[in-house]
Short mmCIF file of N, CA and C in Angstrom, two decimals:
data_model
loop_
_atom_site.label_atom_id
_atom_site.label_comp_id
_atom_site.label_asym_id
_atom_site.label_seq_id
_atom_site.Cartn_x
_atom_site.Cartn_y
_atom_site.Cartn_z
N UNK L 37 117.71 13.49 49.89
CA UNK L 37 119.12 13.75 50.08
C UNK L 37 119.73 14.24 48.75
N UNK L 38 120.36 15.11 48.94
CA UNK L 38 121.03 15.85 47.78
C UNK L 38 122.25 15.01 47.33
N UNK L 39 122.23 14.79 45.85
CA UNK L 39 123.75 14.48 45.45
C UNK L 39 125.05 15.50 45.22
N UNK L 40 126.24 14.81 46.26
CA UNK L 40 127.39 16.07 45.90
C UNK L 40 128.14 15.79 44.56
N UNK L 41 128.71 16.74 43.71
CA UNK L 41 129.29 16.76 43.53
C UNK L 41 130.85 16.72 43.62
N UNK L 42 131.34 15.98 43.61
CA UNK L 42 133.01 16.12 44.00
C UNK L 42 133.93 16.62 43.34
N UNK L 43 135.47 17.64 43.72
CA UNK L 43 136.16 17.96 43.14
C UNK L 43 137.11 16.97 42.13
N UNK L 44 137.38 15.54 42.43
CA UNK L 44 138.00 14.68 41.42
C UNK L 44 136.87 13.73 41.88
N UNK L 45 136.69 12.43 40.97
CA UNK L 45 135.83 11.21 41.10
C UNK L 45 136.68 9.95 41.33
N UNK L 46 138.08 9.76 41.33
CA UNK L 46 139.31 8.85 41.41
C UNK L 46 139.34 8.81 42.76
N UNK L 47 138.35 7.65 42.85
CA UNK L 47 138.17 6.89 44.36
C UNK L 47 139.53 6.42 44.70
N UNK L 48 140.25 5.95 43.69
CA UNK L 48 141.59 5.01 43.27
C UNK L 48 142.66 6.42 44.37
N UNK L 49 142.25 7.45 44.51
CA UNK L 49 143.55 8.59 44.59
C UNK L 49 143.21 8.37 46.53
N UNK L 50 142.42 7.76 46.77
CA UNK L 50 142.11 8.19 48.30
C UNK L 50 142.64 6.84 48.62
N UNK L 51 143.57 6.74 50.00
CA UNK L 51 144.16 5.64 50.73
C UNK L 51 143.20 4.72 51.38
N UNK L 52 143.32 3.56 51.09
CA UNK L 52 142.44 2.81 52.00
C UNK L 52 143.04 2.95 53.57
N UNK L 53 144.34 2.90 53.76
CA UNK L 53 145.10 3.23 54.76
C UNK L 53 144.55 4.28 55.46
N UNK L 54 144.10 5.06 54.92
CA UNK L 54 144.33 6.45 55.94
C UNK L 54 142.67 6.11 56.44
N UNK L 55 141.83 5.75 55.17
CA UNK L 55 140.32 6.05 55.24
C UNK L 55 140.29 4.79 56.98
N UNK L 56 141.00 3.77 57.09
CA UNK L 56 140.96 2.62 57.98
C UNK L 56 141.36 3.22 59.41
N UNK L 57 142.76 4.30 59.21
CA UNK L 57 142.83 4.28 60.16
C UNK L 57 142.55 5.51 60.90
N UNK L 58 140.79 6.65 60.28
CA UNK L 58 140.12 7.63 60.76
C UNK L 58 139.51 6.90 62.22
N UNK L 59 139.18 7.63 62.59
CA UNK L 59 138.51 7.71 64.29
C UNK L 59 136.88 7.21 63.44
N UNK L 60 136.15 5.92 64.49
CA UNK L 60 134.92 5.46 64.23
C UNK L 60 134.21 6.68 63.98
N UNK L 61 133.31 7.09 62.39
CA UNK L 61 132.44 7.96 62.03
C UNK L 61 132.97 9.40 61.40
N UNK L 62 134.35 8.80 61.00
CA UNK L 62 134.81 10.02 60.32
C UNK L 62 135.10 9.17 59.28
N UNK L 63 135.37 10.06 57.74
CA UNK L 63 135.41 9.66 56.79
C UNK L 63 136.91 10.99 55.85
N UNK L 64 137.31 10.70 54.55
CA UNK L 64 137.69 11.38 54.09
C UNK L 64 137.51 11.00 52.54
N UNK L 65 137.58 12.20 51.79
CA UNK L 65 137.30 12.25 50.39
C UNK L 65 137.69 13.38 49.90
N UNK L 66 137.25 13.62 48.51
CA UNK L 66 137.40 15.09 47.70
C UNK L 66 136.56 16.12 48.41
N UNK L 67 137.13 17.21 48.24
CA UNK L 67 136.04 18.53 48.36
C UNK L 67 134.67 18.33 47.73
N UNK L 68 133.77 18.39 48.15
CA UNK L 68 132.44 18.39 47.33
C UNK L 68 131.96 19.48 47.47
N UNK L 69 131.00 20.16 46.63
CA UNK L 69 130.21 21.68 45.90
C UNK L 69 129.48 21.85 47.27
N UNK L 70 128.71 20.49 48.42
CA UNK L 70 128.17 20.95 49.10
C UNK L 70 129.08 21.28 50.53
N UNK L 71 130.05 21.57 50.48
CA UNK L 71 131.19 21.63 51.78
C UNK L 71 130.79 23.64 52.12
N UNK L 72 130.76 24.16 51.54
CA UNK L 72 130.29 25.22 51.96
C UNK L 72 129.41 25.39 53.04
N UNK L 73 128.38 24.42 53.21
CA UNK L 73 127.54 24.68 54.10
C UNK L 73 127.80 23.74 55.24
N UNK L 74 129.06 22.87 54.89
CA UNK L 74 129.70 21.81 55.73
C UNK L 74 130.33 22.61 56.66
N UNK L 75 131.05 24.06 56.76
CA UNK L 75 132.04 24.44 57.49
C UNK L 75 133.25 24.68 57.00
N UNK L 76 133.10 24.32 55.55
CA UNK L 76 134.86 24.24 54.67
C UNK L 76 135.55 25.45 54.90
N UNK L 77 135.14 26.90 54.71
CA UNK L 77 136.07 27.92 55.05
C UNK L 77 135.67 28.07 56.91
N UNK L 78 135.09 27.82 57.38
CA UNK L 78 135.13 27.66 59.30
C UNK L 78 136.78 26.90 59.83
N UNK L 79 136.55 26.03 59.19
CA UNK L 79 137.83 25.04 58.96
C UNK L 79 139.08 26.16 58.91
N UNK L 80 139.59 26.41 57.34
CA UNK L 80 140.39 27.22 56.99
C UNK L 80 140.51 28.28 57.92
N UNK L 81 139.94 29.07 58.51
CA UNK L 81 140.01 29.80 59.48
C UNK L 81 140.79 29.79 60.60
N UNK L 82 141.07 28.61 61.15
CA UNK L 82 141.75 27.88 61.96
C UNK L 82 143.29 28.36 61.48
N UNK L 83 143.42 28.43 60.40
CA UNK L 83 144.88 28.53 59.66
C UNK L 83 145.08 30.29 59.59
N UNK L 84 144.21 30.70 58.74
CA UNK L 84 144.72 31.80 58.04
C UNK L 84 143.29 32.89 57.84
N UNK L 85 143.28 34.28 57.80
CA UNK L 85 142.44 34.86 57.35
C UNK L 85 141.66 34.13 55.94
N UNK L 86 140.87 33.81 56.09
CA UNK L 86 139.53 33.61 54.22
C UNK L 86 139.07 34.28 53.36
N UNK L 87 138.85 35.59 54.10
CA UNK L 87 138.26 36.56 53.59
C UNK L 87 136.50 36.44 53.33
N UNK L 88 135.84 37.34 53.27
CA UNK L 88 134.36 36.94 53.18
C UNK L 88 134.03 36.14 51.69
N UNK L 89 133.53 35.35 51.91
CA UNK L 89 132.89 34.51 50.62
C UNK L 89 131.63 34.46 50.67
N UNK L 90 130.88 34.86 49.26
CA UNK L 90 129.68 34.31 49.44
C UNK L 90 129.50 32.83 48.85
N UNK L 91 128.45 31.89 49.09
CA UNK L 91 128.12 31.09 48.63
C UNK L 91 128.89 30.74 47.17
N UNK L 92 128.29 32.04 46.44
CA UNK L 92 128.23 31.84 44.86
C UNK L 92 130.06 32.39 44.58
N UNK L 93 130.60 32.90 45.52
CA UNK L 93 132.13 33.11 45.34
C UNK L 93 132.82 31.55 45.24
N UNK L 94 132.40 30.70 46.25
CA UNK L 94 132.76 29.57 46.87
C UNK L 94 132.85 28.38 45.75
N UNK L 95 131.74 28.43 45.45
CA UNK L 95 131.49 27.86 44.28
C UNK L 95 131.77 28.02 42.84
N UNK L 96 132.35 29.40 42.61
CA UNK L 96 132.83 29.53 41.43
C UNK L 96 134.38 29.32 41.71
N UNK L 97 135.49 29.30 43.09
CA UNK L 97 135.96 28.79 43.09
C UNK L 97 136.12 27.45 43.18
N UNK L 98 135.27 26.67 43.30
CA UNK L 98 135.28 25.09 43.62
C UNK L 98 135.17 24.59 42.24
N UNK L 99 134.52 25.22 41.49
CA UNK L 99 133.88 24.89 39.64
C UNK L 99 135.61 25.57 38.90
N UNK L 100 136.24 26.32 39.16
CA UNK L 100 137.20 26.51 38.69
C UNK L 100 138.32 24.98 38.89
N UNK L 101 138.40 24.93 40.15
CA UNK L 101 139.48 23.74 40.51
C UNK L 101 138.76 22.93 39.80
N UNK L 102 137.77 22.16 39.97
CA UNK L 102 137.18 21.02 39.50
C UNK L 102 137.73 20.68 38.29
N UNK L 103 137.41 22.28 37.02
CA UNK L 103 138.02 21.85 35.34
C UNK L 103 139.51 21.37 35.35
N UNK L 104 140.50 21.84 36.82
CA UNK L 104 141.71 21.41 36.62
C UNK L 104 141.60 20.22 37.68
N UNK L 105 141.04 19.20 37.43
CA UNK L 105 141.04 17.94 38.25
C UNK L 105 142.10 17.28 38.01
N UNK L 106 143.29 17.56 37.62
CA UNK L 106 144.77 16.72 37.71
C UNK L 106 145.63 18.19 38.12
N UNK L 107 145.26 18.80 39.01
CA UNK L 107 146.22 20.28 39.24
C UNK L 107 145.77 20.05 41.09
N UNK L 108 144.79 19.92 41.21
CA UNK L 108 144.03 20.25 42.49
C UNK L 108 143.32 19.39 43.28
N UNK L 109 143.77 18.71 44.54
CA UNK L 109 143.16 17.97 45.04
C UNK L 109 142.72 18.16 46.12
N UNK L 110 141.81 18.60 46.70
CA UNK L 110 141.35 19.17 47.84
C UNK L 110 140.44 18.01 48.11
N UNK L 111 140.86 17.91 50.07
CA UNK L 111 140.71 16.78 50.99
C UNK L 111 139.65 17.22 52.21
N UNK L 112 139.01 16.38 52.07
CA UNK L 112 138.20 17.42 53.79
C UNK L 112 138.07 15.53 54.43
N UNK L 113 138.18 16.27 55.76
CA UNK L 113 137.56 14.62 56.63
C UNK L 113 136.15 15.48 57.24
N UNK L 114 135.21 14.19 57.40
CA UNK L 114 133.90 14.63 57.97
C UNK L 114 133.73 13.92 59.20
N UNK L 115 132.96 14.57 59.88
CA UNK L 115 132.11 13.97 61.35
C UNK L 115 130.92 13.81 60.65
N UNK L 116 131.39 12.70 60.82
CA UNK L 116 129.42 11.80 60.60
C UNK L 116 128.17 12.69 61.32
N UNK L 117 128.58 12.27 62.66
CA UNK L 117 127.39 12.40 63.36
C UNK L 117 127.30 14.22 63.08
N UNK L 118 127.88 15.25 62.99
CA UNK L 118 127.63 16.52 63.01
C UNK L 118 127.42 16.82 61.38
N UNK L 119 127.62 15.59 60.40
CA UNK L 119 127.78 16.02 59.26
C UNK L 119 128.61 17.74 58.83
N UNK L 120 129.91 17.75 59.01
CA UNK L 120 130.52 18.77 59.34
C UNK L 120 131.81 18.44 58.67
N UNK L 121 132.77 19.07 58.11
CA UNK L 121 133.57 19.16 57.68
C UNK L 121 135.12 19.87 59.20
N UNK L 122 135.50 18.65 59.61
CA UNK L 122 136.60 19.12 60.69
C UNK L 122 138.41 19.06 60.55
N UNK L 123 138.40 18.89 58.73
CA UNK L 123 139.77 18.96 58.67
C UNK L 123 140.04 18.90 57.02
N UNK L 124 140.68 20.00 56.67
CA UNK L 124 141.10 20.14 55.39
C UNK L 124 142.33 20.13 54.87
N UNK L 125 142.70 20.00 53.16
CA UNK L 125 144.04 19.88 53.11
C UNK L 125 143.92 19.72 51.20
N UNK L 126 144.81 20.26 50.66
CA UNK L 126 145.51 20.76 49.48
C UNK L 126 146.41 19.98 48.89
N UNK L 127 146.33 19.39 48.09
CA UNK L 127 147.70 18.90 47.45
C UNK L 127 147.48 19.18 45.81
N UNK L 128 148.45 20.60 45.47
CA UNK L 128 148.22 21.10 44.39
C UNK L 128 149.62 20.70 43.20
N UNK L 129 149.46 19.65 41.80
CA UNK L 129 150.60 18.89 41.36
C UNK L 129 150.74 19.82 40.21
N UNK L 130 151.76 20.25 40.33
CA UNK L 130 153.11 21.07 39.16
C UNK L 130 153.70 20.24 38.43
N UNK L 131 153.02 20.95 37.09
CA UNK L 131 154.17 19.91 36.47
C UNK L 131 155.39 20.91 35.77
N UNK L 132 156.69 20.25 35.89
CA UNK L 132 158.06 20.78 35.64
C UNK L 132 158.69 20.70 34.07
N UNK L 133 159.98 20.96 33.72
CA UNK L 133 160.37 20.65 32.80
C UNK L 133 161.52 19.79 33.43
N UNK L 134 162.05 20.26 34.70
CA UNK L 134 162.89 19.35 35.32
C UNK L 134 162.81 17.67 35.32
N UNK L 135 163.49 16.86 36.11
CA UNK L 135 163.63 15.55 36.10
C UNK L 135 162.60 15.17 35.17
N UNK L 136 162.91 15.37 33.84
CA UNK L 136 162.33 15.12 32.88
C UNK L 136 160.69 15.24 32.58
N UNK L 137 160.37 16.30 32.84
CA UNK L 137 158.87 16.45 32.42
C UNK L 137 158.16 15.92 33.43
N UNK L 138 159.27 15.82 34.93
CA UNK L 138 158.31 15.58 36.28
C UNK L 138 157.36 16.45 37.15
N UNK L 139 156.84 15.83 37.97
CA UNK L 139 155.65 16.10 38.55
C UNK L 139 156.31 16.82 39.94
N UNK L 140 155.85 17.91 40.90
CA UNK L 140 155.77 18.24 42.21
C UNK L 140 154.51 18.50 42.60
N UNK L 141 154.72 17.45 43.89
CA UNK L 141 153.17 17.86 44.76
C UNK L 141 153.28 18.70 45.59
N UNK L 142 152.86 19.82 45.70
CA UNK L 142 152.95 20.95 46.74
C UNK L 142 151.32 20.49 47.73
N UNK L 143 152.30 19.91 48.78
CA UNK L 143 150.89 20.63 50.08
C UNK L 143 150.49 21.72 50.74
N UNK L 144 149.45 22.33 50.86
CA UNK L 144 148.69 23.70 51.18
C UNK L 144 147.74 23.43 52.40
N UNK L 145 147.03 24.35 52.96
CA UNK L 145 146.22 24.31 53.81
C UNK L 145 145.71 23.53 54.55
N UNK L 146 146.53 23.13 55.03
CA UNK L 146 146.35 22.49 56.24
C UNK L 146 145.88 22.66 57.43
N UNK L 147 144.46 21.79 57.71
CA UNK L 147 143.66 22.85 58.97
C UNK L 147 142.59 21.66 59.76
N UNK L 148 142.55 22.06 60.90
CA UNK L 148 141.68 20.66 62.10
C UNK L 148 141.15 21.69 62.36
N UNK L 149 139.89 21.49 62.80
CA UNK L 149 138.89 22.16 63.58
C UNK L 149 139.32 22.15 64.81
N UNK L 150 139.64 23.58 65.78
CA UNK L 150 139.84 23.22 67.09
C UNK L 150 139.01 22.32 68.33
N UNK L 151 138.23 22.19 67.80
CA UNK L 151 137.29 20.97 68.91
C UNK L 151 137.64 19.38 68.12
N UNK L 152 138.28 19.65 67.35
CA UNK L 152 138.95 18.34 66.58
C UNK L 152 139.97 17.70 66.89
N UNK L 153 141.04 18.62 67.24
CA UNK L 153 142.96 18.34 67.36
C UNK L 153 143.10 17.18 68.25
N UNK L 154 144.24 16.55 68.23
CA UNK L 154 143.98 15.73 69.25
C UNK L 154 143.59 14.56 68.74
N UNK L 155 143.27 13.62 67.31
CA UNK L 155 142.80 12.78 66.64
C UNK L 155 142.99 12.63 66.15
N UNK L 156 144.70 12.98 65.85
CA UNK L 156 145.47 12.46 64.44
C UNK L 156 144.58 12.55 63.40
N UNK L 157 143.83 13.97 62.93
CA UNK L 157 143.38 14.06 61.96
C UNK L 157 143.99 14.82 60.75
N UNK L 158 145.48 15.78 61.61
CA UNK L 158 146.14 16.45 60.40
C UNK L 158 147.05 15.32 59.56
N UNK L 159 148.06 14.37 60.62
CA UNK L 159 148.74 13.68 60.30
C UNK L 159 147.88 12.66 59.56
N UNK L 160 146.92 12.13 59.19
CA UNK L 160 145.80 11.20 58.24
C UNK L 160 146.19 11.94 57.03
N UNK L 161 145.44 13.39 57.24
CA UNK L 161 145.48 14.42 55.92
C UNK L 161 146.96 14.68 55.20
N UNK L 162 147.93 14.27 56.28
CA UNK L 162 149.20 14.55 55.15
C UNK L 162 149.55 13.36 54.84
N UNK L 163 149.34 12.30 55.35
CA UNK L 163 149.51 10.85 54.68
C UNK L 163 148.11 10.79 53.36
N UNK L 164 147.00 10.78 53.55
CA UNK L 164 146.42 10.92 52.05
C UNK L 164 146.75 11.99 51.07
N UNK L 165 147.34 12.95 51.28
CA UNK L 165 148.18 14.25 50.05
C UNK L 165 149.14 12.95 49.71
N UNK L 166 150.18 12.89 50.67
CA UNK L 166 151.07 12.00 50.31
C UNK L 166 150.99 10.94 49.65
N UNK L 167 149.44 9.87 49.49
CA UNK L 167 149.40 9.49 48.83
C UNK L 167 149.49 9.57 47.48
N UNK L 168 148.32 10.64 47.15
CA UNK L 168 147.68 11.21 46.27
C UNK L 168 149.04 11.77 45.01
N UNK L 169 150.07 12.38 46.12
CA UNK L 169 151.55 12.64 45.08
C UNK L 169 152.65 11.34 44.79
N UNK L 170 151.75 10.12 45.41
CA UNK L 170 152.51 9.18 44.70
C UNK L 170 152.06 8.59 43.53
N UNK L 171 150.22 8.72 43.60
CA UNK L 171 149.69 7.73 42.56
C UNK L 171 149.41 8.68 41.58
N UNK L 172 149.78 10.09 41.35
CA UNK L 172 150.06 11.00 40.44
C UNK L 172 151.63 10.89 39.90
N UNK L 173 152.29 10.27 40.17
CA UNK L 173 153.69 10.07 39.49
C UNK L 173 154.50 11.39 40.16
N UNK L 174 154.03 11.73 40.86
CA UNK L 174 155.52 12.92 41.97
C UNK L 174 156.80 12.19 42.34
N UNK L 175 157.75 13.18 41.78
CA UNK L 175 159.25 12.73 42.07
C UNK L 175 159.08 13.37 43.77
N UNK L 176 158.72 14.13 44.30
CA UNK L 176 158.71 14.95 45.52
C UNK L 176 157.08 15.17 45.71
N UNK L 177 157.05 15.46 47.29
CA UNK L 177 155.81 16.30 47.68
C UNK L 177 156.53 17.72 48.63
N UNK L 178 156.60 18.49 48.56
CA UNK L 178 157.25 19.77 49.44
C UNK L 178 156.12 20.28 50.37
N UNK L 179 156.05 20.76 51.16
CA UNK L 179 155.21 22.45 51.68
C UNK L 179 156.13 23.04 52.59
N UNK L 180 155.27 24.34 52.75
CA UNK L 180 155.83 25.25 53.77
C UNK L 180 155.40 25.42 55.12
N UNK L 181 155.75 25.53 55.99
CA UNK L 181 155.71 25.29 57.71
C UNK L 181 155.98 26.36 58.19
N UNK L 182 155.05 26.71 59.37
CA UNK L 182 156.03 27.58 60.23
C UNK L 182 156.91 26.83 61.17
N UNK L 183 158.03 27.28 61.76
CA UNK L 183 159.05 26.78 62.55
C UNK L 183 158.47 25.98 63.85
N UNK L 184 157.38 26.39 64.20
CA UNK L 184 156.52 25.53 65.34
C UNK L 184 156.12 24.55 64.96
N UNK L 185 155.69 24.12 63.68
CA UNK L 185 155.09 23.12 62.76
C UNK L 185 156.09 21.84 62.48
N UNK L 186 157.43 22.69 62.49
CA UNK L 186 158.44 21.69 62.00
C UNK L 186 158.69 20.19 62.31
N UNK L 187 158.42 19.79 64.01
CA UNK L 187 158.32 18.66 64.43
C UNK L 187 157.06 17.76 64.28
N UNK L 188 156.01 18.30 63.68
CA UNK L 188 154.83 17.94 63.40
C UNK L 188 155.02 17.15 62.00
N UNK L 189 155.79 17.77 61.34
CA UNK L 189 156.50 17.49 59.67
C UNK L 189 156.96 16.37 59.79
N UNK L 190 158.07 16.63 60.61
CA UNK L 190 158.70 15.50 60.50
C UNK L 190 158.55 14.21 60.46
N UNK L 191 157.39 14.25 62.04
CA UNK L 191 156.65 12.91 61.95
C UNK L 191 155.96 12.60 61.06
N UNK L 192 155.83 13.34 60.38
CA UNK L 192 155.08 12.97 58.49
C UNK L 192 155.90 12.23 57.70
N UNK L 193 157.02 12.34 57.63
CA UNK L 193 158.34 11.89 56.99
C UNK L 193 159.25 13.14 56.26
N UNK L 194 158.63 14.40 56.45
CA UNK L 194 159.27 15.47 55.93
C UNK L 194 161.14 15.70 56.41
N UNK L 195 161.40 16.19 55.35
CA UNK L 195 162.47 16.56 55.97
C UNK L 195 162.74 18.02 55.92
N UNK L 196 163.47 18.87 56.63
CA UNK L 196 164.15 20.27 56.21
C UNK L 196 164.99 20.78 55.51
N UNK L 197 164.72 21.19 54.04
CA UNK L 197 165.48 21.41 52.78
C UNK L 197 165.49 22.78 52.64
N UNK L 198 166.34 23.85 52.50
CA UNK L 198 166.88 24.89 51.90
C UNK L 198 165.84 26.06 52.80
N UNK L 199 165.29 26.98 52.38
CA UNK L 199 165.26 27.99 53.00
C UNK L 199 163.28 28.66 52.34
N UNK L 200 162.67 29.05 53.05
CA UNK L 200 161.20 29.32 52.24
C UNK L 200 161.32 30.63 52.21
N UNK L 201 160.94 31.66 51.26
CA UNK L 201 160.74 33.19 51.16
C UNK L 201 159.90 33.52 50.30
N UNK L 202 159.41 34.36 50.62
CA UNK L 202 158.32 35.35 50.15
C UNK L 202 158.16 36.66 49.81
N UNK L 203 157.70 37.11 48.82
CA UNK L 203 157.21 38.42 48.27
C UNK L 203 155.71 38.55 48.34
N UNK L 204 155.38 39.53 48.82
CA UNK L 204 154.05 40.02 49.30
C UNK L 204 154.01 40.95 48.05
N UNK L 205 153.00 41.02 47.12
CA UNK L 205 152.37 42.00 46.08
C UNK L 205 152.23 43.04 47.14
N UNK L 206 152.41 44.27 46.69
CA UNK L 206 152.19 45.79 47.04
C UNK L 206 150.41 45.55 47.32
N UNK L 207 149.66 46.06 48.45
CA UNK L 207 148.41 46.68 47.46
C UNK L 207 148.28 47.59 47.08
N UNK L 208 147.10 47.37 46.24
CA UNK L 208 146.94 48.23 45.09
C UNK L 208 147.53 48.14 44.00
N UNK L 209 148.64 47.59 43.61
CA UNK L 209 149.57 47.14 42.22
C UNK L 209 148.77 46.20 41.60
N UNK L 210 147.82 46.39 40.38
CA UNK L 210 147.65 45.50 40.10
C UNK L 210 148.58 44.61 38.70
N UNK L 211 147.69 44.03 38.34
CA UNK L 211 148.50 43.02 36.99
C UNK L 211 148.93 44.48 35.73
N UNK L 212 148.46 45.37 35.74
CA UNK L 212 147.71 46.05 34.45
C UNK L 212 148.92 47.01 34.83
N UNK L 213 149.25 47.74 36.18
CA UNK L 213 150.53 48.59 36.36
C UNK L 213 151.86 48.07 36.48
N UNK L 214 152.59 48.67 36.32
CA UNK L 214 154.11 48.31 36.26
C UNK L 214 154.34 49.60 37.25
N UNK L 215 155.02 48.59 38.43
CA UNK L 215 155.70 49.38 39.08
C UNK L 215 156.86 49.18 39.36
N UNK L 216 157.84 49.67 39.43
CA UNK L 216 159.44 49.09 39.38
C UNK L 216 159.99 48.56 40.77
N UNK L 217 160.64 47.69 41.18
CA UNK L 217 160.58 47.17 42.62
C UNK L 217 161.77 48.09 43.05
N UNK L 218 162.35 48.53 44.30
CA UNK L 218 163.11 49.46 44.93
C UNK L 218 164.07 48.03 44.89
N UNK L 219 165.04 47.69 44.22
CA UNK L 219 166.42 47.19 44.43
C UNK L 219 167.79 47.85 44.75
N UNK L 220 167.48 49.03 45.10
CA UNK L 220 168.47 49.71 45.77
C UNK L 220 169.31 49.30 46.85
N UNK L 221 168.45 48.83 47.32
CA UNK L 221 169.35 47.76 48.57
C UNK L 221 169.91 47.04 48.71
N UNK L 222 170.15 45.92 47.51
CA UNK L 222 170.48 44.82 46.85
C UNK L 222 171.61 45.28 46.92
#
């Protein structure tokens, strides 16, 4: 049996709560190096385009997060018996100059395997983020939702604050060009 590597080793950051109250033979923890072959972007998929990864892409992103192990906490729950990765989740901590040199936990990617749903396995995953931005010293945890999502939030304990927007990079613009944005409209 192979040993994984894990993205943080702070057993202390994972809820006994949440780990108690998974479905018999599921488990949750850090991302580990071997989740690639678990299903980890199969998962994500569920959510959002991934884009093709190879192996060695996967892993040089996973070895990147890892060096920032107080920035990045990436969550997967497993099926025992399929040894499979059926639910993922992000809780990435900012730190501010605001409320004095405080902390924000932003939650990200949030995703159940569709042969999963149905097992209170997202709502687990936002109660362990939620942990995770308390025993990191977070004044707040935020994310973004789509409007279908919203009642799903709530029962998280979220509430609905101010307004979410976005700027999409041009393609093709990269870092290196300057292109001037059309504020004409403004």
């Amino acid at each position: 049996m192979t040993v994984d590597t894990y993205l943080f080793d702070n057993e202390a950051l994972i809820s006994p709560q949440v780990q108690a109250s998974l479905p018999q033979g599921y488990s949750i923890r850090p991302l580990g190096a071997q989740d690639y072959d678990r299903g980890h972007l199969q998962v994500l998929g569920v959510l959002t385009d991934v884009g093709h990864h190879t192996h060695q892409d996967w892993l040089n992103q996973f070895y990147y997060m890892k060096k920032r192990n107080d920035t990045y906490f990436s969550l997967v729950i497993v099926d025992h018996a399929s040894d499979r990765v059926v639910a993922v989740g992000t809780l990435l901590v900012e730190r501010k100059f605001v409320h004095c040199n405080g902390k924000v936990g932003h939650i990200e990617d949030i995703a159940v395997s569709g042969d999963q749903q149905g097992k209170k396995l997202g709502l687990r995953m936002i109660e362990a983020l939620q942990y995770i931005g308390a025993q990191n010293g977070c004044y707040k945890v935020i994310l973004d939702c789509a409007l279908k999502n919203v009642p799903f939030y709530e029962k998280c304990g979220f509430t609905q604050k101010e307004m979410q927007m976005a700027w999409y990079v041009p393609q093709g613009v990269s870092a290196t060009e300057e292109e001037p944005l059309d504020r004409a409209h403004l």
